Structure formats: structure tokens, C-alpha cells
mmCIF file of C-alpha atoms in Angstrom:
data_model
loop_
_atom_site.group_PDB
_atom_site.id
_atom_site.type_symbol
_atom_site.label_atom_id
_atom_site.label_comp_id
_atom_site.label_asym_id
_atom_site.label_seq_id
_atom_site.Cartn_x
_atom_site.Cartn_y
_atom_site.Cartn_z
ATOM 1 C CA LYS A 595 -49.280 -8.618 -62.869
ATOM 2 C CA ALA A 596 -50.674 -11.247 -65.233
ATOM 3 C CA GLY A 597 -54.303 -12.201 -64.800
ATOM 4 C CA VAL A 598 -55.882 -15.610 -64.611
ATOM 5 C CA THR A 599 -55.075 -17.634 -67.710
ATOM 6 C CA GLN A 600 -57.278 -20.418 -68.988
ATOM 7 C CA THR A 601 -56.519 -22.824 -71.808
ATOM 8 C CA PRO A 602 -57.838 -23.777 -74.213
ATOM 9 C CA ARG A 603 -60.225 -20.925 -74.907
ATOM 10 C CA TYR A 604 -62.454 -22.925 -77.206
ATOM 11 C CA LEU A 605 -62.872 -26.604 -77.815
ATOM 12 C CA ILE A 606 -65.295 -28.965 -79.463
ATOM 13 C CA LYS A 607 -65.760 -32.531 -78.320
ATOM 14 C CA THR A 608 -68.206 -35.329 -79.017
ATOM 15 C CA ARG A 609 -70.337 -37.215 -76.561
ATOM 16 C CA GLY A 610 -68.449 -39.817 -74.586
ATOM 17 C CA GLN A 611 -65.079 -38.107 -74.889
ATOM 18 C CA GLN A 612 -63.248 -36.499 -72.032
ATOM 19 C CA VAL A 613 -61.731 -33.062 -71.700
ATOM 20 C CA THR A 614 -59.096 -31.392 -69.526
ATOM 21 C CA LEU A 615 -59.099 -27.660 -68.921
ATOM 22 C CA SER A 616 -56.225 -25.732 -67.425
ATOM 23 C CA CYS A 617 -56.056 -22.649 -65.230
ATOM 24 C CA SER A 618 -53.066 -20.600 -64.113
ATOM 25 C CA PRO A 619 -53.980 -18.263 -61.245
ATOM 26 C CA ILE A 620 -52.617 -14.842 -60.548
ATOM 27 C CA SER A 621 -49.139 -15.095 -59.105
ATOM 28 C CA GLY A 622 -49.362 -15.476 -55.334
ATOM 29 C CA HIS A 623 -52.976 -16.638 -55.341
ATOM 30 C CA ARG A 624 -53.292 -20.058 -53.784
ATOM 31 C CA SER A 625 -57.043 -20.594 -54.042
ATOM 32 C CA VAL A 626 -58.586 -21.653 -57.338
ATOM 33 C CA SER A 627 -62.301 -22.081 -57.904
ATOM 34 C CA TRP A 628 -64.101 -23.474 -60.930
ATOM 35 C CA TYR A 629 -67.550 -22.519 -62.180
ATOM 36 C CA GLN A 630 -69.794 -23.666 -64.989
ATOM 37 C CA GLN A 631 -71.667 -20.844 -66.724
ATOM 38 C CA THR A 632 -74.692 -21.567 -68.885
ATOM 39 C CA PRO A 633 -77.505 -19.308 -70.127
ATOM 40 C CA GLY A 634 -80.335 -19.302 -67.638
ATOM 41 C CA GLN A 635 -78.339 -21.058 -64.928
ATOM 42 C CA GLY A 636 -75.790 -18.412 -64.120
ATOM 43 C CA LEU A 637 -72.567 -19.569 -62.500
ATOM 44 C CA GLN A 638 -72.675 -22.965 -60.859
ATOM 45 C CA PHE A 639 -69.919 -23.749 -58.374
ATOM 46 C CA LEU A 640 -67.881 -26.826 -59.229
ATOM 47 C CA PHE A 641 -65.054 -26.933 -56.689
ATOM 48 C CA GLU A 642 -62.401 -24.945 -54.904
ATOM 49 C CA TYR A 643 -58.783 -25.897 -54.330
ATOM 50 C CA PHE A 644 -56.248 -24.542 -51.921
ATOM 51 C CA SER A 645 -52.724 -25.857 -51.492
ATOM 52 C CA GLU A 646 -53.466 -28.881 -53.673
ATOM 53 C CA THR A 647 -56.484 -29.850 -51.566
ATOM 54 C CA GLN A 648 -60.096 -29.751 -52.648
ATOM 55 C CA ARG A 649 -61.825 -27.882 -49.864
ATOM 56 C CA ASN A 650 -65.286 -27.467 -51.267
ATOM 57 C CA LYS A 651 -67.378 -29.132 -53.940
ATOM 58 C CA GLY A 652 -70.595 -28.246 -55.702
ATOM 59 C CA ASN A 653 -73.421 -30.517 -56.766
ATOM 60 C CA PHE A 654 -71.964 -32.008 -59.904
ATOM 61 C CA PRO A 655 -71.627 -35.686 -60.789
ATOM 62 C CA GLY A 656 -68.378 -37.540 -60.292
ATOM 63 C CA ARG A 657 -67.582 -37.120 -63.986
ATOM 64 C CA PHE A 658 -66.352 -33.679 -63.014
ATOM 65 C CA SER A 659 -63.040 -33.726 -61.219
ATOM 66 C CA GLY A 660 -60.130 -31.449 -60.636
ATOM 67 C CA ARG A 661 -56.744 -31.083 -59.098
ATOM 68 C CA GLN A 662 -54.246 -28.446 -58.119
ATOM 69 C CA PHE A 663 -50.510 -28.580 -58.457
ATOM 70 C CA SER A 664 -47.826 -27.301 -56.107
ATOM 71 C CA ASN A 665 -47.458 -24.132 -58.197
ATOM 72 C CA SER A 666 -51.199 -23.454 -57.683
ATOM 73 C CA ARG A 667 -52.065 -24.196 -61.303
ATOM 74 C CA SER A 668 -55.247 -26.185 -61.567
ATOM 75 C CA GLU A 669 -56.891 -28.525 -64.008
ATOM 76 C CA MET A 670 -60.414 -29.797 -64.267
ATOM 77 C CA ASN A 671 -61.478 -32.889 -66.115
ATOM 78 C CA VAL A 672 -64.846 -33.939 -67.421
ATOM 79 C CA SER A 673 -65.171 -37.553 -68.467
ATOM 80 C CA THR A 674 -67.841 -39.215 -70.590
ATOM 81 C CA LEU A 675 -69.049 -35.909 -71.967
ATOM 82 C CA GLU A 676 -72.761 -35.260 -72.388
ATOM 83 C CA LEU A 677 -74.505 -32.675 -74.533
ATOM 84 C CA GLY A 678 -75.516 -30.808 -71.369
ATOM 85 C CA ASP A 679 -71.880 -30.241 -70.471
ATOM 86 C CA SER A 680 -71.658 -27.601 -73.187
ATOM 87 C CA ALA A 681 -70.880 -24.430 -71.265
ATOM 88 C CA LEU A 682 -68.344 -21.779 -70.447
ATOM 89 C CA TYR A 683 -66.048 -23.056 -67.714
ATOM 90 C CA LEU A 684 -64.624 -20.290 -65.600
ATOM 91 C CA CYS A 685 -61.650 -20.387 -63.314
ATOM 92 C CA ALA A 686 -61.186 -17.821 -60.578
ATOM 93 C CA SER A 687 -58.309 -17.267 -58.223
ATOM 94 C CA SER A 688 -58.142 -15.608 -54.850
ATOM 95 C CA ASN A 689 -55.409 -14.730 -52.412
ATOM 96 C CA LEU A 690 -57.762 -15.321 -49.480
ATOM 97 C CA ALA A 691 -56.484 -12.193 -47.790
ATOM 98 C CA GLY A 692 -58.914 -11.697 -44.906
ATOM 99 C CA ASN A 693 -60.960 -14.540 -46.357
ATOM 100 C CA THR A 694 -63.098 -12.021 -48.192
ATOM 101 C CA GLY A 695 -63.943 -14.220 -51.143
ATOM 102 C CA GLU A 696 -63.076 -11.694 -53.819
ATOM 103 C CA LEU A 697 -62.475 -13.618 -57.018
ATOM 104 C CA PHE A 698 -60.442 -12.805 -60.107
ATOM 105 C CA PHE A 699 -61.728 -14.545 -63.196
ATOM 106 C CA GLY A 700 -60.151 -15.821 -66.340
ATOM 107 C CA GLU A 701 -61.796 -15.488 -69.725
ATOM 108 C CA GLY A 702 -63.047 -19.036 -69.600
ATOM 109 C CA SER A 703 -62.901 -22.165 -71.708
ATOM 110 C CA ARG A 704 -65.912 -22.573 -73.953
ATOM 111 C CA LEU A 705 -66.727 -26.237 -74.401
ATOM 112 C CA THR A 706 -69.114 -27.441 -77.064
ATOM 113 C CA VAL A 707 -70.203 -31.070 -76.976
ATOM 114 C CA LEU A 708 -71.665 -32.470 -80.186
ATOM 115 C CA ALA B 1440 -76.908 -23.989 -47.982
ATOM 116 C CA GLN B 1441 -76.427 -20.436 -49.095
ATOM 117 C CA SER B 1442 -78.332 -19.172 -52.126
ATOM 118 C CA VAL B 1443 -78.631 -15.940 -54.064
ATOM 119 C CA SER B 1444 -81.729 -14.667 -55.854
ATOM 120 C CA GLN B 1445 -81.727 -12.021 -58.521
ATOM 121 C CA HIS B 1446 -85.227 -10.868 -59.302
ATOM 122 C CA ASN B 1447 -84.759 -9.343 -62.725
ATOM 123 C CA HIS B 1448 -83.314 -11.574 -65.405
ATOM 124 C CA HIS B 1449 -83.544 -9.147 -68.282
ATOM 125 C CA VAL B 1450 -83.823 -5.386 -67.974
ATOM 126 C CA ILE B 1451 -84.103 -2.905 -70.810
ATOM 127 C CA LEU B 1452 -83.579 0.785 -70.098
ATOM 128 C CA SER B 1453 -83.093 3.960 -72.058
ATOM 129 C CA GLU B 1454 -79.941 5.983 -71.520
ATOM 130 C CA ALA B 1455 -80.145 8.303 -68.498
ATOM 131 C CA ALA B 1456 -82.757 6.121 -66.799
ATOM 132 C CA SER B 1457 -82.114 5.013 -63.238
ATOM 133 C CA LEU B 1458 -81.225 1.425 -62.474
ATOM 134 C CA GLU B 1459 -81.924 -0.813 -59.531
ATOM 135 C CA LEU B 1460 -81.202 -4.537 -59.631
ATOM 136 C CA GLY B 1461 -82.472 -6.636 -56.795
ATOM 137 C CA CYS B 1462 -80.435 -9.260 -54.968
ATOM 138 C CA ASN B 1463 -81.403 -11.321 -51.940
ATOM 139 C CA TYR B 1464 -79.395 -14.018 -50.262
ATOM 140 C CA SER B 1465 -80.137 -16.713 -47.753
ATOM 141 C CA TYR B 1466 -77.530 -17.281 -45.095
ATOM 142 C CA GLY B 1467 -77.772 -16.519 -41.436
ATOM 143 C CA GLY B 1468 -74.137 -15.844 -40.639
ATOM 144 C CA THR B 1469 -71.540 -13.306 -41.636
ATOM 145 C CA VAL B 1470 -71.302 -12.671 -45.344
ATOM 146 C CA ASN B 1471 -69.256 -10.796 -47.840
ATOM 147 C CA LEU B 1472 -71.277 -9.495 -50.767
ATOM 148 C CA PHE B 1473 -70.277 -8.700 -54.309
ATOM 149 C CA TRP B 1474 -71.556 -7.516 -57.622
ATOM 150 C CA TYR B 1475 -69.678 -8.678 -60.683
ATOM 151 C CA VAL B 1476 -70.164 -7.487 -64.248
ATOM 152 C CA GLN B 1477 -69.548 -9.247 -67.523
ATOM 153 C CA TYR B 1478 -69.379 -6.937 -70.519
ATOM 154 C CA PRO B 1479 -69.966 -8.525 -73.933
ATOM 155 C CA GLY B 1480 -66.937 -10.584 -74.906
ATOM 156 C CA GLN B 1481 -65.083 -9.852 -71.686
ATOM 157 C CA HIS B 1482 -64.373 -11.758 -68.515
ATOM 158 C CA LEU B 1483 -66.202 -11.293 -65.244
ATOM 159 C CA GLN B 1484 -64.866 -8.437 -63.194
ATOM 160 C CA LEU B 1485 -65.626 -7.001 -59.804
ATOM 161 C CA LEU B 1486 -67.997 -4.036 -59.742
ATOM 162 C CA LEU B 1487 -68.162 -3.486 -55.988
ATOM 163 C CA LYS B 1488 -67.978 -5.335 -52.708
ATOM 164 C CA TYR B 1489 -69.181 -5.183 -49.124
ATOM 165 C CA PHE B 1490 -67.158 -6.629 -46.280
ATOM 166 C CA SER B 1491 -68.135 -4.593 -43.244
ATOM 167 C CA GLY B 1492 -68.792 -1.045 -42.081
ATOM 168 C CA ASP B 1493 -70.825 1.436 -44.087
ATOM 169 C CA PRO B 1494 -73.648 -0.542 -45.720
ATOM 170 C CA LEU B 1495 -73.671 1.799 -48.701
ATOM 171 C CA VAL B 1496 -70.755 0.902 -50.923
ATOM 172 C CA LYS B 1497 -69.592 2.593 -54.055
ATOM 173 C CA GLY B 1498 -68.000 0.839 -56.983
ATOM 174 C CA ILE B 1499 -66.617 1.644 -60.365
ATOM 175 C CA LYS B 1500 -68.436 3.606 -63.067
ATOM 176 C CA GLY B 1501 -70.902 5.278 -60.693
ATOM 177 C CA PHE B 1502 -72.485 2.093 -59.352
ATOM 178 C CA GLU B 1503 -73.427 1.692 -55.719
ATOM 179 C CA ALA B 1504 -75.113 -0.946 -53.607
ATOM 180 C CA GLU B 1505 -76.784 -0.969 -50.236
ATOM 181 C CA PHE B 1506 -76.552 -3.830 -47.796
ATOM 182 C CA ILE B 1507 -79.722 -4.189 -45.724
ATOM 183 C CA LYS B 1508 -79.034 -6.933 -43.217
ATOM 184 C CA SER B 1509 -82.620 -7.208 -41.986
ATOM 185 C CA LYS B 1510 -83.822 -7.847 -45.518
ATOM 186 C CA PHE B 1511 -80.885 -10.015 -46.582
ATOM 187 C CA SER B 1512 -80.588 -7.750 -49.585
ATOM 188 C CA PHE B 1513 -77.778 -6.132 -51.546
ATOM 189 C CA ASN B 1514 -79.386 -4.151 -54.360
ATOM 190 C CA LEU B 1515 -77.337 -2.512 -57.071
ATOM 191 C CA ARG B 1516 -78.129 1.029 -58.186
ATOM 192 C CA LYS B 1517 -77.008 3.630 -60.664
ATOM 193 C CA PRO B 1518 -78.739 7.016 -61.033
ATOM 194 C CA SER B 1519 -78.218 7.346 -64.774
ATOM 195 C CA VAL B 1520 -77.216 4.461 -67.023
ATOM 196 C CA GLN B 1521 -75.191 4.730 -70.185
ATOM 197 C CA TRP B 1522 -75.146 2.585 -73.303
ATOM 198 C CA SER B 1523 -71.754 1.256 -72.167
ATOM 199 C CA ASP B 1524 -73.420 -0.266 -69.093
ATOM 200 C CA THR B 1525 -74.970 -2.931 -71.312
ATOM 201 C CA ALA B 1526 -73.726 -6.124 -69.691
ATOM 202 C CA GLU B 1527 -74.697 -9.015 -67.475
ATOM 203 C CA TYR B 1528 -74.611 -8.391 -63.740
ATOM 204 C CA PHE B 1529 -74.129 -11.046 -61.104
ATOM 205 C CA CYS B 1530 -74.719 -10.782 -57.396
ATOM 206 C CA ALA B 1531 -72.562 -13.080 -55.246
ATOM 207 C CA VAL B 1532 -72.169 -14.004 -51.607
ATOM 208 C CA ASN B 1533 -69.253 -15.512 -49.736
ATOM 209 C CA ALA B 1534 -70.383 -17.024 -46.479
ATOM 210 C CA ARG B 1535 -67.375 -16.874 -44.228
ATOM 211 C CA SER B 1536 -66.661 -20.120 -42.469
ATOM 212 C CA GLY B 1537 -63.106 -20.420 -41.280
ATOM 213 C CA GLY B 1538 -60.725 -20.707 -44.204
ATOM 214 C CA TYR B 1539 -63.172 -22.416 -46.497
ATOM 215 C CA GLN B 1540 -64.449 -20.466 -49.402
ATOM 216 C CA LYS B 1541 -67.515 -20.968 -51.519
ATOM 217 C CA VAL B 1542 -68.772 -18.000 -53.418
ATOM 218 C CA THR B 1543 -72.335 -18.484 -54.613
ATOM 219 C CA PHE B 1544 -73.644 -16.491 -57.551
ATOM 220 C CA GLY B 1545 -77.101 -15.437 -58.593
ATOM 221 C CA ILE B 1546 -78.454 -16.351 -61.988
ATOM 222 C CA GLY B 1547 -77.490 -12.976 -63.426
ATOM 223 C CA THR B 1548 -79.351 -10.006 -64.873
ATOM 224 C CA LYS B 1549 -78.852 -8.971 -68.465
ATOM 225 C CA LEU B 1550 -79.050 -5.204 -68.787
ATOM 226 C CA GLN B 1551 -79.622 -3.690 -72.183
ATOM 227 C CA VAL B 1552 -79.331 0.081 -72.438
ATOM 228 C CA ILE B 1553 -80.900 1.654 -75.491
ATOM 229 C CA PRO B 1554 -79.265 4.838 -76.806
#
């Protein structure tokens, strides 16, 4: 069974640009969550999607957005990039069996903003 | 809002020393609790989990954790660490509320084991 796949793995952008990150969940998993990981801040929750609907959102500005497609694949977009957006962006999928919250993570997309 | 506190941000131990990493959460309802580990250069993976039942749970690689409801704690332990345990450890809580899911993570603890 393939794991969670995130693309691209690494990218470099400049301030003011926008970026789109992609996540393919484990087959059969319908919930996709996104997290921002930075040193000293740990994992900050961005949002969670289920069946193409955003069900939960963290405390990030509107520049951060996402969506989920009918095949459960998800994308997140960050517009008007700032230096502070440099981070590892993690995607995690879950099958919600029993609503336990167990997450399966991808390797992440490391974004550097110059 | 739920929150998770990890008390030790950076721990350095010698091989064979015992380990205990503290984790406290704030949420008054039913929770599921997790410890995740991130080895250098690898993705986050589940170490152990508590859903219900026996509050002492055992995970992979000899790790265990004890859920103490009255203290809102879920501390991670290992009797004897190895160099290969060098990693970053994250405590996480999923506060169950219908079908909605939001797993909140602690800030993480970097464990360095010295041979």
C-alpha cells in the first residue's frame, strides 16, 4: 500500500510569489490534514478536508488556502509569500475509522522563501 | 481550544539511560492520545497511541506511555535508550467531536542519545 505522497519535495520561491503544494493520501483515506512545521513551533494545524469539504481550520491568514478533489487528493496554496512562510509543509491522511485521529504523514514539502 | 504542552524541548542522554518525556494536554472531553517520532531525514511516524482501556500503552521499539486522566498527562518512557532513538518526539491529542478531526501537536522534544 503506497504511503502519503507529497510534491514537490523542495522548492524555492521569492517574496510575493505564490506556491501550490500537492498531496496524495493513502488509498481509501478520505481525510487529509495539512500542517506547517518550523523549528521551535512544532506542527501548526492548517486545515483538514474530508470529501472535498474543509471541516476544520487553524489560525493562519487567508493567504493559506486549500482544496480537496473527488479522488481525495489535496492541494494547498500560499499566496503573496512572506519570509516567515519558509517551513516544512506536511500532509497527513486518515481513514477516520472509529474517528481515532491516527494520522499517516508524507515526507513533506520544504518551502524556502527568499 | 485544545492544547498540548511538552516540557522538555531538548534532552541529551547517554546510551542505556532511562527516558521520560512529559506531555500534558488541555481538553475536558474524550481524547485520543498519540506519540509520533521523526527520525533524522524521515517522515513522522506513529510511536504509540491511546484510545481507551488500559492506560499503560506499549509502542514500537520498547517505548511505552501512561495516560493519567486526572493529571491530563501522557508521558512517554523507555527504560534504556539506544543511539538509534535519537529523533524528535511529538505528543498529540485528537479531541473527539463527532466526525470532525483536529489533531493538535506539542512543540516537540529533540532527543539526542550519546553512544
